[in-house]
Amino acid sequence: MGKELYQVVAYIALRNKDGSPMINVPLYVKVSEINKNGMTETQESVMHRISALMIKRNEKQLSEYFANVNKTAICAGGLPPACGV
């Protein structure tokens, strides 16, 4: 039996049983054949789709977080946090 190969496709955030965050948890995909990028063409295509979905989800979570932070700051009478700093 040959060596099993895995490729990291994303880093995700999970929660521990106590609710505390676990950040930068690697998400792996098992690969069988390797091309110059370390995977088959089909697997590379799937990984690109998974990565795109993960990026889209992360962007949505970040935008919701900052919208909530801005709303909380404005409701409290303060200024919203600086953007792009």
Tab-separated table of C-alpha atoms in Angstrom:
chain	number	residue	atom	x	y	z
A	1	MET	CA	0.000	0.000	0.000
A	2	GLY	CA	1.356	3.402	-0.985
A	3	LYS	CA	1.742	6.475	1.115
A	4	GLU	CA	-1.512	8.417	1.620
A	5	LEU	CA	-1.299	12.034	0.454
A	6	TYR	CA	-3.348	14.980	1.679
A	7	GLN	CA	-3.594	18.565	0.460
A	8	VAL	CA	-4.661	21.554	2.579
A	9	VAL	CA	-7.592	23.332	0.900
A	10	ALA	CA	-8.501	25.910	3.532
A	11	TYR	CA	-8.018	27.076	7.080
A	12	ILE	CA	-11.251	27.277	9.037
A	13	ALA	CA	-12.439	28.364	12.462
A	14	LEU	CA	-14.176	25.875	14.734
A	15	ARG	CA	-15.303	25.950	18.331
A	16	ASN	CA	-14.060	23.864	21.229
A	17	LYS	CA	-16.629	22.057	23.402
A	18	ASP	CA	-16.491	24.974	25.852
A	19	GLY	CA	-17.394	27.440	23.063
A	20	SER	CA	-13.959	29.031	22.778
A	21	PRO	CA	-12.712	29.533	19.209
A	22	MET	CA	-10.176	27.314	17.479
A	23	ILE	CA	-8.809	29.362	14.586
A	24	ASN	CA	-6.662	28.338	11.631
A	25	VAL	CA	-7.699	24.677	11.691
A	26	PRO	CA	-6.492	23.113	8.413
A	27	LEU	CA	-9.058	21.430	6.160
A	28	TYR	CA	-7.512	18.585	4.144
A	29	VAL	CA	-8.534	16.698	0.991
A	30	LYS	CA	-7.098	13.240	0.309
A	31	VAL	CA	-5.328	13.060	-3.066
A	32	SER	CA	-4.344	9.959	-5.028
A	33	GLU	CA	-2.406	11.118	-8.095
A	34	ILE	CA	-0.178	14.126	-8.163
A	35	ASN	CA	0.329	16.697	-10.921
A	36	LYS	CA	2.798	19.584	-10.828
A	37	ASN	CA	0.604	21.252	-8.180
A	38	GLY	CA	0.436	18.090	-6.077
A	39	MET	CA	-3.000	16.763	-7.153
A	40	THR	CA	-5.069	15.437	-10.076
A	41	GLU	CA	-6.780	17.863	-12.438
A	42	THR	CA	-10.211	16.896	-11.046
A	43	GLN	CA	-9.066	17.336	-7.471
A	44	GLU	CA	-7.498	20.678	-8.325
A	45	SER	CA	-10.782	21.816	-9.860
A	46	VAL	CA	-12.718	20.703	-6.774
A	47	MET	CA	-10.225	22.396	-4.467
A	48	HIS	CA	-10.580	25.665	-6.382
A	49	ARG	CA	-14.359	25.454	-5.959
A	50	ILE	CA	-14.039	24.616	-2.239
A	51	SER	CA	-11.575	27.469	-1.742
A	52	ALA	CA	-13.881	29.910	-3.531
A	53	LEU	CA	-16.803	28.849	-1.326
A	54	MET	CA	-14.710	29.144	1.838
A	55	ILE	CA	-13.479	32.608	0.835
A	56	LYS	CA	-17.046	33.732	0.061
A	57	ARG	CA	-18.268	32.405	3.427
A	58	ASN	CA	-15.381	34.076	5.264
A	59	GLU	CA	-16.072	37.401	3.521
A	60	LYS	CA	-19.750	37.146	4.508
A	61	GLN	CA	-18.882	36.401	8.141
A	62	LEU	CA	-16.418	39.299	8.267
A	63	SER	CA	-18.870	41.754	6.700
A	64	GLU	CA	-21.597	40.679	9.153
A	65	TYR	CA	-19.159	41.053	12.050
A	66	PHE	CA	-18.076	44.559	11.014
A	67	ALA	CA	-21.672	45.600	10.309
A	68	ASN	CA	-22.575	44.517	13.840
A	69	VAL	CA	-19.540	46.305	15.325
A	70	ASN	CA	-20.441	49.484	13.432
A	71	LYS	CA	-24.102	49.265	14.479
A	72	THR	CA	-23.122	48.711	18.119
A	73	ALA	CA	-20.677	51.633	18.083
A	74	ILE	CA	-23.195	53.994	16.455
A	75	CYS	CA	-25.990	52.931	18.832
A	76	ALA	CA	-23.653	53.578	21.761
A	77	GLY	CA	-23.073	57.108	20.477
A	78	GLY	CA	-19.509	56.523	19.437
A	79	LEU	CA	-17.837	56.675	16.083
A	80	PRO	CA	-17.626	53.547	13.919
A	81	PRO	CA	-14.177	51.939	13.775
A	82	ALA	CA	-11.814	53.155	11.078
A	83	CYS	CA	-11.864	51.098	7.891
A	84	GLY	CA	-8.765	50.071	6.017
A	85	VAL	CA	-6.418	50.737	8.914
